[in-house]
Tab-separated table of C-alpha atoms in Angstrom:
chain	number	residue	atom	x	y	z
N	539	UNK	CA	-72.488	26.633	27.740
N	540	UNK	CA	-70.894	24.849	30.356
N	541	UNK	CA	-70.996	20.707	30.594
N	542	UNK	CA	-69.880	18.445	33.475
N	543	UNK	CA	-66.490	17.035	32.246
N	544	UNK	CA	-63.243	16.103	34.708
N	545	UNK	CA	-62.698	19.856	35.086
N	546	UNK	CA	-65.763	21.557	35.362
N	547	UNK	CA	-67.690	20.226	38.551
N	548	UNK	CA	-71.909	19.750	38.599
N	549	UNK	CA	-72.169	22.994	40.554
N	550	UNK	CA	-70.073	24.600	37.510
N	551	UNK	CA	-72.289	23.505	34.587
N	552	UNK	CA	-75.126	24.965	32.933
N	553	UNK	CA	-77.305	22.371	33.422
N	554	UNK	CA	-76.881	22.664	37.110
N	555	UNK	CA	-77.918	26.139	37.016
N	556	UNK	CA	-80.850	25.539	34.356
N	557	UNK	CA	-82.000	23.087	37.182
N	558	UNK	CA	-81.661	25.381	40.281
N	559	UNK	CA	-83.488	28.242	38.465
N	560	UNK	CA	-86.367	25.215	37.283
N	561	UNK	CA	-87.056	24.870	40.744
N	562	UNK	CA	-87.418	28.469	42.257
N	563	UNK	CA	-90.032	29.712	39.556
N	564	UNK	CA	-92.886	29.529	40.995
N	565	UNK	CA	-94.853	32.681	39.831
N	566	UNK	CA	-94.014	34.925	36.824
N	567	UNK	CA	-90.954	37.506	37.653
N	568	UNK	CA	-88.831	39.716	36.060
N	569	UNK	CA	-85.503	38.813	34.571
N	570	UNK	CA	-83.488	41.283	36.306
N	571	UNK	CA	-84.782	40.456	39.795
N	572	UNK	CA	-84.828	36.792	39.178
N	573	UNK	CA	-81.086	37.455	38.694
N	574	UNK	CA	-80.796	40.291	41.640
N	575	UNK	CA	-82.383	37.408	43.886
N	576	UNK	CA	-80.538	34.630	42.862
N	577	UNK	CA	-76.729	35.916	41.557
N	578	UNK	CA	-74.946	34.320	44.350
N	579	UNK	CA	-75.526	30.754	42.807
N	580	UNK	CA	-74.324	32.250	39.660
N	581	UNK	CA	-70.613	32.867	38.697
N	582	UNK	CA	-71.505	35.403	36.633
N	583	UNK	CA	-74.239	37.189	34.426
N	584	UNK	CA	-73.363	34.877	31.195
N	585	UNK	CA	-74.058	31.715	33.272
N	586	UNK	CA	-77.488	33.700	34.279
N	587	UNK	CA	-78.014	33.338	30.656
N	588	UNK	CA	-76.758	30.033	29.470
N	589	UNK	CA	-79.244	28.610	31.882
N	590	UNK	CA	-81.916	30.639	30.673
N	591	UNK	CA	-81.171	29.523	27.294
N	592	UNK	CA	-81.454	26.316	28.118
N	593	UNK	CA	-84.484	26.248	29.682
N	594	UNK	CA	-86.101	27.974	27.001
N	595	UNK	CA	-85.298	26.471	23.974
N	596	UNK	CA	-86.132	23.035	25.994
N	597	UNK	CA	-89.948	24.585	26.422
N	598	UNK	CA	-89.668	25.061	30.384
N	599	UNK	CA	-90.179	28.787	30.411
N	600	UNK	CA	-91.876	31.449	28.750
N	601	UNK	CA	-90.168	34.915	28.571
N	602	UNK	CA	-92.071	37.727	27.966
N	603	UNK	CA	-91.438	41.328	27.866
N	604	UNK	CA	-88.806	41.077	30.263
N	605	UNK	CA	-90.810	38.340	32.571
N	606	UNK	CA	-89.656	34.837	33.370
N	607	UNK	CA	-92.369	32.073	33.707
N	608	UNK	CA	-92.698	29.005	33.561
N	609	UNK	CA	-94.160	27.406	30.267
């Protein structure tokens, strides 16, 4: 998981990305298209993760059988 320090920018970290995904679920949808929709604010597929991470294991979403919602 990526932090803010001196050489990884806001934009960079995980909790940027946690944040950015936070805001765009509005209805329940499925984790590949959430990606599919979404990569280009992603660096790659294991940020796409870290961020989901983190916004599970804070409580914020719910995934089930492959769908993304928020909790």
């Amino acid at each position: 998981m990526l932090v803010p320090s001196k050489t990884i920018s806001i934009e960079e970290s995980s909790l940027y990305n946690a944040c950015q995904l936070l805001g765009i679920l509005d209805s329940p949808v499925e984790l590949v298209e959430l990606y599919q929709t979404n990569k280009k604010m992603f660096s790659d597929l294991s940020s796409y993760i870290d961020a989901l991470d983190m916004l599970y294991v804070l409580g914020k979403i719910d995934i089930k059988e492959g769908v993304v919602q928020l909790a």
